[in-house]
Tab-separated table of C-alpha atoms (C1' of nucleotides) in Angstrom:
chain	number	residue	atom	x	y	z
A	1	UNK	CA	119.942	-22.402	121.924
A	2	UNK	CA	123.386	-23.979	121.749
A	3	UNK	CA	124.601	-27.402	122.635
A	4	UNK	CA	128.124	-28.699	122.335
A	5	UNK	CA	128.271	-32.192	120.904
A	6	UNK	CA	131.947	-32.915	121.105
A	7	UNK	CA	135.168	-31.265	122.129
A	8	UNK	CA	138.626	-31.811	120.702
A	9	UNK	CA	141.017	-33.227	123.273
A	10	UNK	CA	144.121	-31.565	121.886
A	11	UNK	CA	142.706	-28.072	121.414
A	12	UNK	CA	139.791	-25.804	122.244
A	13	UNK	CA	137.908	-26.804	119.091
A	14	UNK	CA	134.338	-27.940	119.533
A	15	UNK	CA	131.458	-29.199	117.411
A	16	UNK	CA	127.991	-28.071	118.334
A	17	UNK	CA	124.473	-27.317	117.242
A	18	UNK	CA	122.919	-23.877	117.199
A	19	UNK	CA	119.123	-23.942	117.280
A	20	UNK	CA	117.214	-21.047	115.762
A	21	UNK	CA	113.554	-20.554	114.816
A	22	UNK	CA	114.426	-21.022	111.145
A	23	UNK	CA	116.538	-24.109	111.551
A	24	UNK	CA	119.464	-25.770	113.245
A	25	UNK	CA	123.004	-24.788	112.438
A	26	UNK	CA	125.832	-27.274	112.895
A	27	UNK	CA	129.010	-25.639	114.161
A	28	UNK	CA	131.659	-24.661	113.369
A	29	UNK	CA	129.844	-22.781	110.625
A	30	UNK	CA	130.669	-20.287	107.923
A	31	UNK	CA	127.973	-17.735	107.069
A	32	UNK	CA	127.978	-16.234	103.561
A	33	UNK	CA	127.619	-12.456	103.572
A	34	UNK	CA	124.513	-11.057	101.900
A	35	UNK	CA	124.742	-7.430	102.881
A	36	UNK	CA	121.914	-5.945	100.860
A	37	UNK	CA	119.510	-8.857	101.050
A	38	UNK	CA	121.459	-10.950	98.539
A	39	UNK	CA	124.630	-12.943	98.489
A	40	UNK	CA	125.982	-11.117	95.457
A	41	UNK	CA	125.396	-12.957	92.232
A	42	UNK	CA	123.857	-16.058	93.773
A	43	UNK	CA	120.283	-17.326	93.779
A	44	UNK	CA	118.680	-18.431	97.023
A	45	UNK	CA	118.112	-21.802	95.351
A	46	UNK	CA	121.850	-22.079	94.662
A	47	UNK	CA	122.593	-21.151	98.274
A	48	UNK	CA	120.544	-24.090	99.491
A	49	UNK	CA	121.102	-26.647	96.726
A	50	UNK	CA	124.675	-26.054	95.542
A	51	UNK	CA	126.299	-24.509	98.598
A	52	UNK	CA	123.994	-25.704	101.384
A	53	UNK	CA	124.480	-22.499	103.335
A	54	UNK	CA	122.868	-22.982	106.747
A	55	UNK	CA	122.632	-19.283	107.551
A	56	UNK	CA	123.467	-16.049	105.744
A	57	UNK	CA	124.046	-12.443	106.773
A	58	UNK	CA	122.282	-9.200	106.069
A	59	UNK	CA	123.324	-5.703	107.061
A	60	UNK	CA	121.276	-3.218	109.061
A	61	UNK	CA	122.914	-0.140	107.559
A	62	UNK	CA	122.448	-1.194	103.944
A	63	UNK	CA	118.912	-2.516	104.347
A	64	UNK	CA	117.858	0.525	106.364
A	65	UNK	CA	119.018	2.790	103.520
A	66	UNK	CA	117.629	0.536	100.820
A	67	UNK	CA	114.865	-0.609	100.564
A	68	UNK	CA	114.185	0.959	103.990
A	69	UNK	CA	112.242	-0.231	106.996
A	70	UNK	CA	108.803	0.641	105.591
A	71	UNK	CA	109.190	-1.820	102.731
A	72	UNK	CA	110.759	-4.444	104.971
A	73	UNK	CA	107.875	-4.050	107.388
A	74	UNK	CA	105.316	-4.297	104.594
A	75	UNK	CA	107.103	-7.389	103.269
A	76	UNK	CA	106.855	-9.061	106.668
A	77	UNK	CA	110.572	-9.012	107.385
A	78	UNK	CA	113.651	-9.957	105.427
A	79	UNK	CA	113.052	-13.720	105.363
A	80	UNK	CA	109.784	-13.201	103.567
A	81	UNK	CA	111.060	-10.309	101.437
A	82	UNK	CA	113.993	-12.266	100.027
A	83	UNK	CA	112.298	-15.667	100.006
A	84	UNK	CA	114.788	-17.240	102.373
A	85	UNK	CA	113.445	-19.535	105.053
A	86	UNK	CA	116.709	-20.601	106.605
A	87	UNK	CA	118.345	-18.671	109.467
A	88	UNK	CA	119.547	-15.095	109.048
A	89	UNK	CA	121.947	-12.948	111.029
A	90	UNK	CA	122.158	-9.181	110.691
A	91	UNK	CA	125.124	-7.033	111.516
A	92	UNK	CA	124.175	-3.864	113.361
A	93	UNK	CA	126.042	-1.416	111.137
A	94	UNK	CA	128.964	-1.353	113.534
A	95	UNK	CA	131.333	-2.324	110.759
A	96	UNK	CA	130.158	0.650	108.731
A	97	UNK	CA	131.290	2.850	111.628
A	98	UNK	CA	134.723	1.545	110.656
A	99	UNK	CA	134.537	1.244	106.865
A	100	UNK	CA	132.656	4.524	106.302
A	101	UNK	CA	134.732	6.374	108.880
A	102	UNK	CA	135.068	9.370	106.580
A	103	UNK	CA	131.295	9.761	106.487
A	104	UNK	CA	130.374	9.516	110.114
A	105	UNK	CA	130.703	11.181	113.514
A	106	UNK	CA	130.579	9.321	116.796
A	107	UNK	CA	129.274	10.573	120.084
A	108	UNK	CA	127.993	8.956	123.254
A	109	UNK	CA	124.464	8.926	121.876
A	110	UNK	CA	125.378	7.029	118.711
A	111	UNK	CA	126.759	7.592	115.234
A	112	UNK	CA	125.745	10.237	112.726
A	113	UNK	CA	126.129	8.878	109.212
A	114	UNK	CA	126.152	10.304	105.747
A	115	UNK	CA	124.588	7.823	103.372
A	116	UNK	CA	127.067	6.470	100.824
A	117	UNK	CA	124.209	6.475	98.317
A	118	UNK	CA	122.980	10.067	98.392
A	119	UNK	CA	124.905	11.788	101.184
A	120	UNK	CA	121.789	12.206	103.345
A	121	UNK	CA	122.239	12.342	107.104
A	122	UNK	CA	121.153	9.486	109.406
A	123	UNK	CA	121.640	8.574	113.037
A	124	UNK	CA	122.321	5.109	114.406
A	125	UNK	CA	121.933	4.437	118.089
A	126	UNK	CA	121.978	1.230	120.135
A	127	UNK	CA	118.198	1.567	120.374
A	128	UNK	CA	117.238	2.242	116.779
A	129	UNK	CA	119.577	-0.447	115.444
A	130	UNK	CA	117.669	-2.900	117.660
A	131	UNK	CA	114.380	-1.529	116.335
A	132	UNK	CA	115.526	-1.845	112.725
A	133	UNK	CA	116.740	-5.371	113.363
A	134	UNK	CA	113.357	-6.202	114.886
A	135	UNK	CA	111.820	-5.146	111.583
A	136	UNK	CA	114.349	-7.105	109.539
A	137	UNK	CA	113.646	-10.059	111.795
A	138	UNK	CA	116.913	-11.971	111.612
A	139	UNK	CA	117.298	-14.936	113.966
A	140	UNK	CA	120.502	-13.487	115.355
A	141	UNK	CA	120.999	-9.736	115.646
A	142	UNK	CA	124.080	-7.803	116.698
A	143	UNK	CA	124.572	-5.038	119.228
A	144	UNK	CA	125.758	-1.716	117.788
A	145	UNK	CA	129.489	-1.321	118.348
A	146	UNK	CA	132.484	0.602	117.164
A	147	UNK	CA	134.815	-1.555	115.126
A	148	UNK	CA	138.104	0.119	116.005
A	149	UNK	CA	140.692	0.538	113.288
A	150	UNK	CA	144.217	-0.843	113.283
A	151	UNK	CA	146.653	0.473	114.138
A	152	UNK	CA	145.225	2.565	116.943
A	153	UNK	CA	146.470	4.025	120.209
A	154	UNK	CA	145.677	2.344	123.514
A	155	UNK	CA	143.944	5.521	124.649
A	156	UNK	CA	141.673	5.523	121.600
A	157	UNK	CA	140.908	1.812	121.909
A	158	UNK	CA	140.085	2.297	125.596
A	159	UNK	CA	137.633	5.100	124.908
A	160	UNK	CA	136.176	3.132	122.030
A	161	UNK	CA	135.622	-0.046	123.990
A	162	UNK	CA	133.979	1.936	126.789
A	163	UNK	CA	131.617	3.450	124.240
A	164	UNK	CA	130.810	-0.002	122.845
A	165	UNK	CA	130.067	-1.212	126.402
A	166	UNK	CA	127.829	1.771	127.080
A	167	UNK	CA	125.987	1.147	123.860
A	168	UNK	CA	125.620	-2.528	124.788
A	169	UNK	CA	123.785	-1.742	128.016
A	170	UNK	CA	121.324	0.393	126.105
A	171	UNK	CA	120.933	-2.189	123.357
A	172	UNK	CA	120.160	-4.907	125.883
A	173	UNK	CA	117.589	-2.675	127.579
A	174	UNK	CA	115.839	-1.944	124.285
A	175	UNK	CA	116.068	-5.587	123.273
A	176	UNK	CA	114.412	-6.710	126.515
A	177	UNK	CA	111.626	-4.141	126.310
A	178	UNK	CA	110.674	-5.020	122.732
A	179	UNK	CA	109.223	-8.105	121.089
A	180	UNK	CA	109.927	-9.786	117.765
A	181	UNK	CA	107.545	-8.515	115.080
A	182	UNK	CA	107.183	-11.714	113.113
A	183	UNK	CA	106.414	-14.219	115.841
A	184	UNK	CA	109.825	-15.861	115.958
A	185	UNK	CA	112.382	-15.430	118.694
A	186	UNK	CA	115.490	-13.370	118.021
A	187	UNK	CA	118.836	-13.629	119.777
A	188	UNK	CA	121.029	-10.636	120.493
A	189	UNK	CA	124.810	-11.085	120.430
A	190	UNK	CA	127.142	-8.515	122.030
A	191	UNK	CA	130.599	-7.807	120.612
A	192	UNK	CA	133.993	-7.823	122.307
A	193	UNK	CA	136.265	-4.963	121.249
A	194	UNK	CA	139.573	-3.613	122.595
A	195	UNK	CA	141.898	-3.567	119.604
A	196	UNK	CA	145.081	-5.582	119.994
A	197	UNK	CA	145.459	-4.677	123.672
A	198	UNK	CA	145.304	-7.622	126.044
A	199	UNK	CA	144.103	-5.633	129.038
A	200	UNK	CA	141.257	-4.017	127.080
A	201	UNK	CA	140.245	-7.292	125.482
A	202	UNK	CA	140.057	-8.933	128.941
A	203	UNK	CA	137.910	-6.141	130.317
A	204	UNK	CA	135.703	-6.251	127.252
A	205	UNK	CA	135.313	-10.030	127.292
A	206	UNK	CA	134.266	-9.852	130.949
A	207	UNK	CA	131.747	-7.139	130.194
A	208	UNK	CA	130.336	-9.044	127.223
A	209	UNK	CA	130.161	-12.293	129.190
A	210	UNK	CA	128.345	-10.562	132.022
A	211	UNK	CA	125.560	-9.484	129.681
A	212	UNK	CA	124.415	-13.101	129.778
A	213	UNK	CA	123.149	-13.218	126.205
A	214	UNK	CA	122.698	-16.366	124.108
A	215	UNK	CA	125.918	-16.009	122.175
A	216	UNK	CA	128.935	-13.749	121.962
A	217	UNK	CA	130.962	-12.172	119.214
A	218	UNK	CA	134.497	-10.953	118.808
A	219	UNK	CA	134.891	-7.920	116.587
A	220	UNK	CA	137.618	-5.516	115.584
A	221	UNK	CA	139.923	-8.214	114.267
A	222	UNK	CA	141.223	-8.898	110.740
A	223	UNK	CA	141.325	-5.170	110.138
A	224	UNK	CA	144.968	-5.183	109.102
A	225	UNK	CA	146.801	-6.508	112.166
A	226	UNK	CA	149.171	-9.484	111.720
A	227	UNK	CA	147.424	-12.858	111.958
A	228	UNK	CA	149.452	-13.818	115.035
A	229	UNK	CA	148.057	-10.805	116.890
A	230	UNK	CA	144.556	-11.902	116.006
A	231	UNK	CA	145.172	-15.463	117.230
A	232	UNK	CA	146.593	-14.154	120.495
A	233	UNK	CA	143.556	-11.954	121.082
A	234	UNK	CA	141.201	-14.849	120.322
A	235	UNK	CA	142.976	-16.974	122.927
A	236	UNK	CA	142.757	-14.260	125.557
A	237	UNK	CA	139.095	-13.514	124.890
A	238	UNK	CA	138.019	-17.155	124.675
A	239	UNK	CA	139.442	-17.872	128.120
A	240	UNK	CA	136.809	-15.466	129.435
A	241	UNK	CA	133.786	-15.873	127.155
A	242	UNK	CA	131.476	-18.642	128.448
A	243	UNK	CA	132.366	-21.989	126.922
A	244	UNK	CA	128.798	-23.199	126.697
A	245	UNK	CA	127.699	-20.417	124.380
A	246	UNK	CA	128.486	-19.915	120.700
A	247	UNK	CA	131.418	-17.681	119.850
A	248	UNK	CA	131.273	-15.705	116.658
A	249	UNK	CA	134.462	-14.249	115.157
A	250	UNK	CA	133.227	-11.416	112.979
A	251	UNK	CA	134.563	-10.854	109.492
A	252	UNK	CA	137.111	-13.665	109.431
A	253	UNK	CA	138.638	-14.692	107.169
A	254	UNK	CA	140.960	-16.735	105.024
A	255	UNK	CA	140.548	-20.529	105.164
A	256	UNK	CA	143.692	-20.720	107.303
A	257	UNK	CA	142.402	-17.985	109.658
A	258	UNK	CA	139.222	-20.003	110.102
A	259	UNK	CA	140.992	-23.248	110.961
A	260	UNK	CA	143.277	-21.473	113.419
A	261	UNK	CA	140.263	-19.849	115.047
A	262	UNK	CA	138.293	-23.091	115.240
A	263	UNK	CA	141.262	-24.610	117.028
A	264	UNK	CA	141.016	-21.752	119.525
A	265	UNK	CA	137.322	-22.317	120.224
A	266	UNK	CA	135.435	-20.205	117.678
A	267	UNK	CA	132.132	-21.566	116.348
A	268	UNK	CA	130.869	-19.027	113.804
A	269	UNK	CA	132.435	-17.075	110.967
A	270	UNK	CA	131.460	-14.722	108.194
A	271	UNK	CA	133.570	-13.041	105.555
A	272	UNK	CA	133.171	-11.410	102.162
A	273	UNK	CA	136.341	-13.076	100.961
A	274	UNK	CA	134.863	-16.085	99.150
A	275	UNK	CA	132.413	-13.892	97.245
A	276	UNK	CA	134.367	-10.696	96.674
A	277	UNK	CA	137.666	-12.399	95.925
A	278	UNK	CA	135.795	-14.893	93.795
A	279	UNK	CA	134.313	-12.076	91.724
A	280	UNK	CA	137.834	-10.727	91.357
A	281	UNK	CA	139.217	-14.041	90.154
A	282	UNK	CA	140.707	-15.563	93.298
A	283	UNK	CA	139.782	-19.165	93.926
A	284	UNK	CA	140.202	-21.323	96.998
A	285	UNK	CA	140.650	-24.934	95.954
A	286	UNK	CA	141.656	-28.242	97.481
A	287	UNK	CA	144.893	-27.883	95.477
A	288	UNK	CA	145.677	-24.424	96.846
A	289	UNK	CA	144.801	-20.796	96.226
A	290	UNK	CA	144.972	-19.447	92.696
A	291	UNK	CA	144.262	-16.416	90.548
A	292	UNK	CA	142.159	-17.728	87.689
A	293	UNK	CA	143.070	-14.678	85.584
A	294	UNK	CA	146.672	-15.843	85.349
A	295	UNK	CA	147.787	-16.854	81.868
A	296	UNK	CA	148.752	-20.340	82.978
A	297	UNK	CA	145.110	-21.378	83.311
A	298	UNK	CA	144.306	-20.363	79.735
A	299	UNK	CA	144.469	-23.917	78.414
A	300	UNK	CA	144.011	-25.893	81.623
A	301	UNK	CA	140.875	-27.895	80.976
A	302	UNK	CA	140.902	-29.704	84.317
A	303	UNK	CA	137.979	-29.070	86.702
A	304	UNK	CA	137.993	-25.918	88.833
A	305	UNK	CA	138.506	-28.208	91.820
A	306	UNK	CA	138.839	-31.978	91.397
A	307	UNK	CA	137.525	-32.498	94.926
A	308	UNK	CA	134.388	-30.677	93.853
A	309	UNK	CA	132.968	-28.864	96.859
A	310	UNK	CA	130.042	-27.995	94.588
A	311	UNK	CA	128.699	-29.318	91.312
A	312	UNK	CA	130.023	-26.298	89.389
A	313	UNK	CA	133.544	-26.988	90.687
A	314	UNK	CA	133.590	-30.257	88.754
A	315	UNK	CA	131.343	-29.291	85.873
A	316	UNK	CA	133.388	-26.335	84.570
A	317	UNK	CA	137.077	-26.204	83.679
A	318	UNK	CA	139.658	-23.696	84.856
A	319	UNK	CA	140.189	-22.582	81.253
A	320	UNK	CA	136.481	-21.891	80.778
A	321	UNK	CA	136.194	-20.016	84.065
A	322	UNK	CA	139.276	-17.983	83.155
A	323	UNK	CA	137.690	-17.099	79.852
A	324	UNK	CA	134.479	-15.965	81.573
A	325	UNK	CA	136.305	-13.860	84.157
A	326	UNK	CA	138.648	-12.294	81.563
A	327	UNK	CA	135.709	-11.488	79.325
A	328	UNK	CA	133.844	-9.893	82.221
A	329	UNK	CA	130.959	-12.311	81.846
A	330	UNK	CA	128.541	-12.406	84.788
A	331	UNK	CA	128.633	-16.173	84.839
A	332	UNK	CA	132.325	-16.107	85.771
A	333	UNK	CA	131.659	-14.186	88.975
A	334	UNK	CA	128.724	-16.453	89.708
A	335	UNK	CA	130.621	-19.721	89.261
A	336	UNK	CA	133.622	-18.434	91.246
A	337	UNK	CA	131.372	-17.272	94.096
A	338	UNK	CA	129.461	-20.541	94.246
A	339	UNK	CA	132.649	-22.567	94.189
A	340	UNK	CA	134.397	-20.482	96.852
A	341	UNK	CA	131.403	-20.495	99.183
A	342	UNK	CA	130.983	-24.236	98.743
A	343	UNK	CA	134.689	-24.608	99.485
A	344	UNK	CA	134.316	-22.630	102.728
A	345	UNK	CA	131.233	-24.568	103.773
A	346	UNK	CA	132.932	-27.866	103.036
A	347	UNK	CA	135.976	-26.754	105.013
A	348	UNK	CA	134.028	-26.039	108.200
A	349	UNK	CA	131.928	-29.152	107.718
A	350	UNK	CA	135.082	-31.257	107.516
A	351	UNK	CA	136.468	-29.496	110.568
A	352	UNK	CA	133.278	-30.460	112.401
A	353	UNK	CA	133.616	-34.093	111.348
A	354	UNK	CA	137.272	-34.203	112.365
A	355	UNK	CA	136.424	-32.765	115.774
A	356	UNK	CA	133.775	-35.423	116.216
A	357	UNK	CA	136.175	-38.132	115.080
A	358	UNK	CA	138.848	-36.848	117.452
A	359	UNK	CA	141.562	-36.098	114.903
A	360	UNK	CA	141.047	-32.405	114.266
A	361	UNK	CA	144.554	-31.266	115.142
A	362	UNK	CA	146.372	-33.482	112.693
A	363	UNK	CA	143.937	-32.767	109.891
A	364	UNK	CA	144.140	-29.058	110.531
A	365	UNK	CA	147.930	-29.035	110.329
A	366	UNK	CA	147.904	-30.748	106.952
A	367	UNK	CA	145.120	-28.486	105.669
A	368	UNK	CA	146.926	-25.300	106.712
A	369	UNK	CA	149.954	-26.508	104.767
A	370	UNK	CA	147.875	-27.277	101.698
A	371	UNK	CA	145.846	-24.079	101.879
A	372	UNK	CA	148.974	-21.970	102.050
A	373	UNK	CA	150.015	-23.188	98.590
A	374	UNK	CA	149.852	-20.455	96.015
A	375	UNK	CA	149.286	-22.055	92.615
B	1	G	C1'	141.132	10.775	35.116
B	2	G	C1'	140.765	15.260	38.733
B	3	G	C1'	140.920	17.013	43.849
B	4	G	C1'	141.725	16.206	49.095
B	5	A	C1'	143.202	13.707	53.783
B	6	G	C1'	146.396	10.473	56.170
B	7	A	C1'	150.405	6.672	57.629
B	8	U	C1'	152.670	7.032	65.615
B	9	A	C1'	154.088	1.225	70.053
B	10	C	C1'	149.516	-5.178	70.234
B	11	C	C1'	144.760	-2.042	68.742
B	12	A	C1'	142.638	2.878	68.740
B	13	A	C1'	144.338	7.670	69.268
B	14	A	C1'	147.127	12.409	71.098
B	15	G	C1'	151.567	14.900	70.023
B	16	C	C1'	153.103	19.030	65.112
B	17	G	C1'	161.203	21.727	66.385
B	18	G	C1'	164.143	20.560	72.334
B	19	C	C1'	160.238	19.383	78.555
B	20	C	C1'	159.180	12.448	73.800
B	21	A	C1'	160.651	6.056	74.820
B	22	A	C1'	156.193	9.401	73.214
B	23	C	C1'	149.307	11.838	76.667
B	24	U	C1'	144.952	8.853	76.992
B	25	G	C1'	141.612	4.571	76.189
B	26	G	C1'	141.354	-0.528	75.108
B	27	G	C1'	143.830	-5.102	75.180
B	28	G	C1'	147.630	-7.918	77.678
B	29	C	C1'	150.669	-9.267	82.190
B	30	A	C1'	150.790	-9.288	87.447
B	31	G	C1'	149.178	-7.791	92.440
B	32	A	C1'	145.576	-6.447	96.298
B	33	C	C1'	140.915	-7.677	98.516
B	34	U	C1'	138.958	-10.458	105.800
B	35	G	C1'	131.217	-8.107	110.356
B	36	U	C1'	130.821	-5.671	101.187
B	37	A	C1'	130.548	2.557	99.371
B	38	A	C1'	134.246	-3.227	95.636
B	39	A	C1'	131.638	-7.878	89.209
B	40	U	C1'	136.398	-3.064	92.430
B	41	C	C1'	141.185	-0.943	92.995
B	42	U	C1'	146.698	-0.673	92.086
B	43	G	C1'	151.202	-1.421	89.232
B	44	C	C1'	153.660	-2.718	84.680
B	45	U	C1'	153.194	-2.929	79.301
B	46	G	C1'	160.074	-1.104	72.891
B	47	G	C1'	165.070	-3.830	74.383
B	48	C	C1'	169.071	-4.472	78.179
B	49	G	C1'	170.004	-3.249	83.395
B	50	A	C1'	169.290	-3.332	90.479
B	51	A	C1'	169.915	1.730	89.049
B	52	U	C1'	171.912	7.111	87.463
B	53	G	C1'	171.699	4.995	82.404
B	54	C	C1'	172.555	2.898	77.550
B	55	C	C1'	170.522	1.096	72.841
B	56	U	C1'	166.642	0.838	68.873
B	57	U	C1'	161.723	3.354	67.528
B	58	C	C1'	156.708	7.415	65.172
B	59	G	C1'	155.364	4.088	56.640
B	60	U	C1'	160.146	4.417	53.721
B	61	A	C1'	164.720	6.824	51.537
B	62	G	C1'	167.124	11.236	51.667
B	63	G	C1'	167.602	16.445	53.300
B	64	U	C1'	167.325	21.132	56.576
B	65	U	C1'	168.802	22.104	61.812
B	66	C	C1'	173.105	22.450	67.401
B	67	G	C1'	168.561	19.318	67.824
B	68	A	C1'	163.163	16.058	63.989
B	69	A	C1'	157.469	11.854	65.489
B	70	U	C1'	157.129	17.168	64.482
B	71	C	C1'	159.951	21.237	58.722
B	72	C	C1'	161.345	20.003	53.167
B	73	U	C1'	161.765	16.406	48.854
B	74	G	C1'	161.216	11.574	46.455
B	75	C	C1'	158.955	6.820	46.950
B	76	U	C1'	155.272	3.134	48.877
B	77	C	C1'	150.591	2.320	50.837
B	78	U	C1'	145.545	3.678	52.838
B	79	C	C1'	141.063	6.458	52.921
B	80	C	C1'	137.474	10.234	51.121
B	81	C	C1'	135.108	13.388	47.330
B	82	C	C1'	134.150	14.623	42.072
B	83	A	C1'	133.972	12.524	37.058
RNA sequence: GGGGAGAUACCAAAGCGGCCAACUGGGGCAGACUGUAAAUCUGCUGGCGAAUGCCUUCGUAGGUUCGAAUCCUGCUCUCCCCA
């Protein structure tokens, strides 16, 4: 499934190719988040033509609640339902264990949820989240885990990671005893947990590695801990996770976070930041990060980004985009989202090229400096 | 011509003797956002000051009162109804 094409000599960065039934994915890669069967505000055509997203995410919890598995089954899976023929990855709902913590109860069996839509009661288990993800039919599916909060006590993190490991065994069993519904192979990725505790992360990484699946993920990071903590955990975990398999850092992050993680051997990323922050007026540009709502852009008629990661970045001016966002026009959110996603995709694509060319480290240092600029 | 209602901060609109530098919306200014309960949320929005605070405000000019955006009188303006 995964082949490494080149490795950076000065760091753990690598460039590879991830092969899935719906297409090949060059790594490092950033995956736009499309929780409810849509990357908010963006057409599938724009995802392929303007952004060239190689793979996008869906979410088991959201899709299970709406439209529900019956409709997804009748549609022939999510690819067909949403008219997307490139690769898909679905999160298991593990993150919702974290983000909807007020509406759920955990036990060894699984998690009892109250729907955020109507308050109705639902149960997620390692088994039924596999079943649902079989129906959805994503190329890569995730094991059900508990994304532990930060800060959290060692004792809580220990219990939590043990639960995640227990759930993993059951998920793998169900995965092995079931078949894809839509005739295309699916890959299951397990998730390393353990909070910010080195000993727990080591134990978890060993457990996850021993599952022998096609790729591995690191979860429970970028939940509020300082970035340096996150980088340290990545280093510890990546010393243990097999080097010949893809490593997916879940939910990360800022452009700088991504470059730092690539340097430490991560291959896959996803994050809502380019879309959500874009909708809220924050733009990532080659000149630095900016809040387009700020008064100073009112009469700045220069392009959104002169280096133009996408066509819209060059076609529209900062002043026009500011006007759209201030006026609450849909098009503002759309342009900002397209630009930001294209920026992220271009960033990881450049990282890949620099790794192949053998000058990743130097490029990364200069990029981190540039990206830290607040305009 | 006759009768009535009203003028509050950028806009709208509460307040009707002290708890008022003045509720609340909107607008504006800034901030947050990391496996999406988010096209959402938070703060500020008369001046000066880091701050207890001080200064200038509720159409306008006077007055009553210990004290007025609030009560009284004149003036200016706006709106409504009838002829």
